[in-house]
């Protein structure tokens, strides 16, 4: 809907096909609204650009109007993109966002929960990497928390994740379809716990086995360090391995870019000699040379779902935990051409 001037609640109601009272009930969570009507109202709010009046609502409710977002590294391209989308979606609901960095450490994640409670934030969206259960570290009972990432903490919290296994399996199948026969995978070193790295590695193996290809453990390359230089070093090791690698699945776009540079250090061209695909579809992947083929989860959907969940849980902490997985697509670019 295109409209000049301020968008009103009536405009949102018209776009959603509901009454203004239903829009008000969704925004203020005053009465139960059907899931279908709620989704249509929230979609209309996003489409129309309707801005709530947080000052008036917060005065009535006694809330701060601020939610927390805790991510491992704000300087990481993926988490920077995610934070920007969460801030944008929260603004549509009339919330501000306070961003915290956890360092991908259990103590950092527990500290983010404790700090958000001390600051009396209305709730927390936590990108969880290491913490297995916050219960021994910080009380969470009754406090609105939505998890992003792979650790679901036994289903105790609302959880939005990305399709790690399915996405990496599709990426591996894409390389097979492009004629690759010796496909390496670049992962982190720890496969003992169920993490993002483990899930993506499992997707890679599953795709090979589904296509009748026996996974070769020598084609699993672990990063020396979770850094650009660590990924670059891994690219050099792939080139020097003598294993005839003609395809690479990297567990993130950031890692993929480092691997490309390491391969080039050894005179190996992507995609002429080796085809390569990443995961995340960060903005830089489209302008990198060569532009990166990648698994692209719907990041805006993920951010919108996380914010919708935290807003509804703030209104009703007794809701049962809900689990969602973002849709994805394979983006084909120059690195697998």
Short mmCIF file of C-alpha atoms in Angstrom, two decimals:
data_model
loop_
_atom_site.label_atom_id
_atom_site.label_comp_id
_atom_site.label_asym_id
_atom_site.label_seq_id
_atom_site.Cartn_x
_atom_site.Cartn_y
_atom_site.Cartn_z
CA UNK A 1 0.00 0.00 0.00
CA UNK A 2 1.36 3.42 -0.95
CA UNK A 3 0.11 6.34 1.11
CA UNK A 4 1.25 9.89 1.55
CA UNK A 5 1.44 11.22 5.09
CA UNK A 6 1.06 9.35 8.34
CA UNK A 7 -0.28 5.79 8.20
CA UNK A 8 -3.17 5.30 10.63
CA UNK A 9 -4.60 2.29 12.44
CA UNK A 10 -7.57 2.44 10.06
CA UNK A 11 -5.18 2.12 7.10
CA UNK A 12 -3.67 -1.01 8.65
CA UNK A 13 -7.15 -2.42 9.30
CA UNK A 14 -8.19 -1.84 5.69
CA UNK A 15 -5.02 -3.49 4.36
CA UNK A 16 -5.45 -6.50 6.68
CA UNK A 17 -9.17 -6.84 6.03
CA UNK A 18 -10.10 -6.49 9.72
CA UNK A 19 -11.63 -3.86 11.97
CA UNK A 20 -9.57 -1.08 13.62
CA UNK A 21 -10.52 -2.66 16.97
CA UNK A 22 -8.86 -5.94 15.90
CA UNK A 23 -5.71 -4.02 14.98
CA UNK A 24 -5.78 -2.33 18.39
CA UNK A 25 -6.27 -5.69 20.12
CA UNK A 26 -3.29 -7.17 18.30
CA UNK A 27 -1.06 -4.20 19.10
CA UNK A 28 -2.03 -4.05 22.75
CA UNK A 29 -2.71 -7.78 23.28
CA UNK A 30 -5.93 -6.96 25.10
CA UNK A 31 -8.04 -9.93 23.98
CA UNK A 32 -7.41 -13.18 22.14
CA UNK A 33 -7.19 -12.72 18.38
CA UNK A 34 -7.11 -15.65 15.96
CA UNK A 35 -3.69 -16.61 14.62
CA UNK A 36 -4.81 -15.86 11.05
CA UNK A 37 -6.05 -12.37 11.91
CA UNK A 38 -2.95 -11.65 13.97
CA UNK A 39 -0.62 -12.66 11.12
CA UNK A 40 -2.56 -10.48 8.66
CA UNK A 41 -2.39 -7.48 11.00
CA UNK A 42 1.35 -7.89 11.62
CA UNK A 43 1.97 -8.28 7.88
CA UNK A 44 -0.08 -5.13 7.21
CA UNK A 45 1.92 -3.21 9.83
CA UNK A 46 5.15 -4.19 8.10
CA UNK A 47 3.85 -3.46 4.60
CA UNK A 48 2.32 -0.10 5.44
CA UNK A 49 5.17 1.20 7.61
CA UNK A 50 2.72 1.95 10.45
CA UNK A 51 4.52 3.31 13.52
CA UNK A 52 3.12 2.71 16.98
CA UNK A 53 3.14 5.32 19.74
CA UNK A 54 5.42 3.61 22.24
CA UNK A 55 5.38 6.39 24.82
CA UNK A 56 1.63 6.19 25.35
CA UNK A 57 1.61 2.39 25.36
CA UNK A 58 4.53 2.09 27.77
CA UNK A 59 2.96 4.58 30.17
CA UNK A 60 -0.20 2.45 30.28
CA UNK A 61 1.61 -0.87 30.62
CA UNK A 62 4.47 0.04 32.93
CA UNK A 63 7.00 -1.48 30.49
CA UNK A 64 10.26 0.03 29.27
CA UNK A 65 9.55 -0.26 25.56
CA UNK A 66 13.04 -1.77 25.08
CA UNK A 67 13.97 -5.34 24.19
CA UNK A 68 17.46 -6.80 24.24
CA UNK A 69 19.30 -8.50 21.40
CA UNK A 70 22.41 -10.52 22.30
CA UNK A 71 24.62 -11.82 19.48
CA UNK A 72 28.10 -13.41 19.44
CA UNK A 73 29.89 -10.68 17.46
CA UNK A 74 28.28 -7.48 16.24
CA UNK A 75 31.22 -6.94 13.86
CA UNK A 76 30.49 -10.22 12.07
CA UNK A 77 28.71 -9.54 8.76
CA UNK A 78 25.91 -12.00 9.48
CA UNK A 79 25.14 -10.75 12.98
CA UNK A 80 25.41 -7.12 11.92
CA UNK A 81 22.82 -7.78 9.22
CA UNK A 82 20.61 -9.66 11.68
CA UNK A 83 20.78 -6.86 14.25
CA UNK A 84 19.76 -4.27 11.65
CA UNK A 85 16.73 -6.35 10.64
CA UNK A 86 15.66 -6.98 14.25
CA UNK A 87 15.91 -3.25 15.02
CA UNK A 88 13.80 -2.45 11.96
CA UNK A 89 11.14 -5.03 12.85
CA UNK A 90 11.06 -3.99 16.52
CA UNK A 91 10.50 -0.39 15.50
CA UNK A 92 7.34 -1.44 13.68
CA UNK A 93 6.04 -2.78 16.99
CA UNK A 94 7.02 0.39 18.83
CA UNK A 95 10.08 -1.09 20.56
CA UNK A 96 13.68 0.04 20.80
CA UNK A 97 16.50 -2.53 20.84
CA UNK A 98 19.53 -2.68 23.13
CA UNK A 99 22.30 -4.77 21.52
CA UNK A 100 24.75 -6.84 23.58
CA UNK A 101 27.76 -8.91 22.46
CA UNK A 102 28.33 -12.33 24.05
CA UNK A 103 31.59 -13.41 22.42
CA UNK A 104 29.95 -16.79 21.64
CA UNK A 105 30.76 -17.81 25.23
CA UNK A 106 28.41 -19.47 27.70
CA UNK A 107 29.32 -16.93 30.38
CA UNK A 108 28.65 -14.09 27.92
CA UNK A 109 25.24 -15.50 27.04
CA UNK A 110 24.33 -15.97 30.71
CA UNK A 111 25.55 -12.43 31.44
CA UNK A 112 23.33 -11.06 28.66
CA UNK A 113 20.28 -12.68 30.26
CA UNK A 114 21.19 -11.35 33.70
CA UNK A 115 21.96 -7.86 32.39
CA UNK A 116 18.70 -7.61 30.45
CA UNK A 117 16.82 -8.40 33.65
CA UNK A 118 18.84 -5.95 35.74
CA UNK A 119 18.16 -3.21 33.19
CA UNK A 120 14.45 -4.16 33.28
CA UNK A 121 14.27 -4.70 29.55
CA UNK A 122 10.92 -6.10 28.49
CA UNK A 123 12.49 -9.25 27.01
CA UNK A 124 15.56 -10.67 25.27
CA UNK A 125 16.27 -12.16 21.85
CA UNK A 126 19.37 -14.30 22.39
CA UNK A 127 21.52 -15.80 19.64
CA UNK A 128 22.71 -18.81 21.60
CA UNK A 129 25.89 -20.71 20.72
CA UNK A 130 27.46 -22.24 23.81
CA UNK A 131 25.06 -22.21 26.73
CA UNK A 132 23.33 -25.58 27.20
CA UNK A 133 20.96 -24.44 29.93
CA UNK A 134 20.81 -21.02 31.59
CA UNK A 135 19.07 -22.39 34.69
CA UNK A 136 22.20 -23.04 36.79
CA UNK A 137 23.66 -19.66 35.79
CA UNK A 138 20.79 -17.20 35.86
CA UNK A 139 17.06 -17.37 36.68
CA UNK A 140 14.82 -17.17 33.62
CA UNK A 141 11.44 -18.19 35.04
CA UNK A 142 8.75 -15.88 33.73
CA UNK A 143 11.16 -13.67 31.78
CA UNK A 144 10.42 -13.36 28.03
CA UNK A 145 13.26 -14.92 26.01
CA UNK A 146 13.36 -15.91 22.34
CA UNK A 147 16.30 -17.99 21.13
CA UNK A 148 18.04 -17.75 17.78
CA UNK A 149 20.51 -20.41 16.71
CA UNK A 150 20.94 -24.12 17.16
CA UNK A 151 20.77 -24.67 20.92
CA UNK A 152 17.07 -25.07 21.73
CA UNK A 153 17.58 -25.69 25.49
CA UNK A 154 15.26 -28.71 25.59
CA UNK A 155 12.38 -26.82 24.01
CA UNK A 156 11.91 -24.53 27.01
CA UNK A 157 11.92 -21.28 25.02
CA UNK A 158 10.54 -19.83 21.81
CA UNK A 159 13.12 -20.69 19.17
CA UNK A 160 13.79 -19.50 15.62
CA UNK A 161 16.53 -21.25 13.67
CA UNK A 162 17.83 -21.60 10.13
CA UNK A 163 17.68 -24.79 8.00
CA UNK A 164 21.24 -25.93 8.72
CA UNK A 165 21.03 -29.56 7.59
CA UNK A 166 18.64 -28.99 4.69
CA UNK A 167 20.48 -25.89 3.50
CA UNK A 168 23.92 -27.49 3.48
CA UNK A 169 22.54 -30.63 1.86
CA UNK A 170 21.06 -28.47 -0.92
CA UNK A 171 24.39 -26.64 -1.30
CA UNK A 172 26.25 -29.95 -1.64
CA UNK A 173 23.72 -31.25 -4.16
CA UNK A 174 24.17 -28.03 -6.17
CA UNK A 175 27.90 -28.73 -6.47
CA UNK A 176 27.21 -32.34 -7.48
CA UNK A 177 24.79 -31.09 -10.14
CA UNK A 178 27.54 -28.78 -11.40
CA UNK A 179 29.74 -31.82 -12.00
CA UNK A 180 31.87 -31.77 -8.84
CA UNK A 181 33.06 -35.19 -7.66
CA UNK A 182 35.62 -34.43 -4.94
CA UNK A 183 33.74 -32.03 -2.65
CA UNK A 184 35.52 -30.76 0.45
CA UNK A 185 33.75 -29.26 3.44
CA UNK A 186 35.21 -26.52 5.64
CA UNK A 187 34.00 -26.69 9.24
CA UNK A 188 34.98 -25.82 12.78
CA UNK A 189 36.83 -28.40 14.81
CA UNK A 190 34.25 -29.50 17.39
CA UNK A 191 31.76 -32.11 16.18
CA UNK A 192 31.11 -33.60 19.62
CA UNK A 193 28.13 -31.37 20.39
CA UNK A 194 25.03 -30.54 18.37
CA UNK A 195 25.92 -27.07 17.08
CA UNK A 196 25.55 -25.12 13.86
CA UNK A 197 28.85 -26.61 12.66
CA UNK A 198 27.71 -30.15 13.43
CA UNK A 199 24.32 -29.70 11.78
CA UNK A 200 25.83 -28.26 8.59
CA UNK A 201 28.43 -31.02 8.42
CA UNK A 202 25.65 -33.60 8.81
CA UNK A 203 23.79 -31.98 5.91
CA UNK A 204 26.89 -32.24 3.73
CA UNK A 205 27.36 -35.94 4.55
CA UNK A 206 23.67 -36.71 4.02
CA UNK A 207 23.69 -35.16 0.54
CA UNK A 208 26.73 -37.20 -0.52
CA UNK A 209 25.22 -40.42 0.77
CA UNK A 210 21.88 -39.68 -0.90
CA UNK A 211 23.73 -39.34 -4.22
CA UNK A 212 25.65 -42.59 -3.68
CA UNK A 213 28.97 -40.90 -2.86
CA UNK A 214 30.99 -42.27 0.05
CA UNK A 215 32.10 -39.35 2.30
CA UNK A 216 35.90 -39.14 2.45
CA UNK A 217 37.07 -38.01 5.92
CA UNK A 218 40.17 -36.50 4.32
CA UNK A 219 37.92 -33.95 2.59
CA UNK A 220 36.83 -32.45 5.90
CA UNK A 221 39.02 -29.41 6.54
CA UNK A 222 38.81 -27.79 9.96
CA UNK A 223 39.62 -24.13 10.48
CA UNK A 224 42.81 -23.28 12.34
CA UNK A 225 40.91 -20.32 13.79
CA UNK A 226 37.45 -18.79 13.34
CA UNK A 227 38.85 -15.79 11.49
CA UNK A 228 39.57 -14.48 7.99
CA UNK A 229 43.18 -15.60 8.27
CA UNK A 230 42.12 -19.02 9.55
CA UNK A 231 39.85 -19.46 6.52
CA UNK A 232 42.57 -18.24 4.17
CA UNK A 233 45.01 -20.75 5.66
CA UNK A 234 42.42 -23.49 5.14
CA UNK A 235 42.12 -22.52 1.48
CA UNK A 236 45.87 -22.97 1.09
CA UNK A 237 45.69 -26.40 2.76
CA UNK A 238 42.94 -27.49 0.36
CA UNK A 239 45.08 -26.41 -2.61
CA UNK A 240 48.15 -28.17 -1.20
CA UNK A 241 46.32 -31.37 -0.22
CA UNK A 242 46.71 -33.23 -3.49
CA UNK A 243 43.22 -34.68 -3.01
CA UNK A 244 41.82 -33.47 -6.32
CA UNK A 245 39.25 -31.19 -4.69
CA UNK A 246 36.93 -29.68 -7.31
CA UNK A 247 34.19 -28.36 -5.02
CA UNK A 248 34.04 -26.75 -1.56
CA UNK A 249 31.15 -26.30 0.86
CA UNK A 250 32.02 -23.63 3.44
CA UNK A 251 29.91 -23.35 6.59
CA UNK A 252 29.53 -19.58 6.22
CA UNK A 253 30.01 -16.87 3.60
CA UNK A 254 32.71 -15.22 5.71
CA UNK A 255 34.67 -18.48 5.76
CA UNK A 256 34.03 -18.99 2.03
CA UNK A 257 35.60 -15.61 1.22
CA UNK A 258 38.74 -16.48 3.18
CA UNK A 259 38.98 -19.86 1.48
CA UNK A 260 38.74 -18.24 -1.96
CA UNK A 261 41.67 -16.00 -1.08
CA UNK A 262 43.71 -18.94 0.21
CA UNK A 263 43.06 -20.93 -2.96
CA UNK A 264 44.08 -17.95 -5.07
CA UNK A 265 47.32 -17.65 -3.05
CA UNK A 266 48.18 -21.07 -4.51
CA UNK A 267 47.10 -20.17 -8.05
CA UNK A 268 43.78 -22.05 -7.83
CA UNK A 269 40.91 -20.24 -9.52
CA UNK A 270 37.27 -20.18 -8.35
CA UNK A 271 35.22 -21.32 -10.25
CA UNK A 272 37.52 -22.46 -13.08
CA UNK A 273 39.44 -24.99 -10.95
CA UNK A 274 37.25 -25.32 -7.87
CA UNK A 275 33.60 -24.44 -7.40
CA UNK A 276 32.65 -23.08 -3.98
CA UNK A 277 29.45 -22.29 -2.08
CA UNK A 278 28.86 -20.59 1.27
CA UNK A 279 26.00 -20.15 3.71
CA UNK A 280 24.10 -17.06 5.00
CA UNK A 281 23.94 -14.75 1.94
CA UNK A 282 25.47 -11.78 3.74
CA UNK A 283 25.39 -8.57 1.65
CA UNK A 284 29.12 -8.80 0.85
CA UNK A 285 28.65 -12.16 -0.89
CA UNK A 286 26.95 -10.51 -3.87
CA UNK A 287 29.81 -8.04 -4.53
CA UNK A 288 32.76 -10.30 -3.65
CA UNK A 289 34.94 -11.38 -6.60
CA UNK A 290 33.86 -13.93 -7.62
CA UNK A 291 30.36 -13.34 -6.31
CA UNK A 292 29.47 -16.17 -3.95
CA UNK A 293 26.87 -18.83 -4.47
CA UNK A 294 25.29 -19.37 -1.09
CA UNK A 295 22.50 -20.81 1.00
CA UNK A 296 20.16 -17.91 1.68
CA UNK A 297 17.85 -18.25 4.69
CA UNK A 298 15.06 -15.66 4.71
CA UNK A 299 16.69 -13.30 7.19
CA UNK A 300 13.86 -10.79 7.20
CA UNK A 301 11.37 -13.57 7.94
CA UNK A 302 13.60 -14.76 10.77
CA UNK A 303 13.92 -11.30 12.32
CA UNK A 304 10.20 -10.62 11.97
CA UNK A 305 9.31 -13.97 13.54
CA UNK A 306 11.69 -13.43 16.47
CA UNK A 307 10.25 -9.99 17.16
CA UNK A 308 6.66 -11.23 16.79
CA UNK A 309 7.42 -14.00 19.30
CA UNK A 310 9.03 -11.73 21.88
CA UNK A 311 6.23 -9.19 21.63
CA UNK A 312 3.55 -11.85 22.11
CA UNK A 313 5.49 -13.43 25.00
CA UNK A 314 5.86 -10.06 26.73
CA UNK A 315 2.08 -9.79 26.56
CA UNK A 316 1.47 -13.38 27.70
CA UNK A 317 4.42 -15.15 29.43
CA UNK A 318 2.29 -18.29 29.86
CA UNK A 319 2.23 -19.13 26.14
CA UNK A 320 3.70 -22.57 25.34
CA UNK A 321 7.14 -22.52 23.65
CA UNK A 322 7.03 -22.31 19.86
CA UNK A 323 9.63 -23.50 17.35
CA UNK A 324 10.16 -22.17 13.80
CA UNK A 325 12.68 -22.76 10.99
CA UNK A 326 13.27 -20.08 8.37
CA UNK A 327 12.69 -20.91 4.70
CA UNK A 328 15.73 -20.81 2.39
CA UNK A 329 16.86 -20.74 -1.22
CA UNK A 330 20.09 -21.56 -3.05
CA UNK A 331 21.49 -18.39 -4.64
CA UNK A 332 23.60 -19.29 -7.70
CA UNK A 333 26.39 -16.84 -8.46
CA UNK A 334 29.83 -16.82 -10.10
CA UNK A 335 31.63 -19.07 -7.60
CA UNK A 336 29.77 -22.15 -8.89
CA UNK A 337 29.19 -21.01 -12.46
#
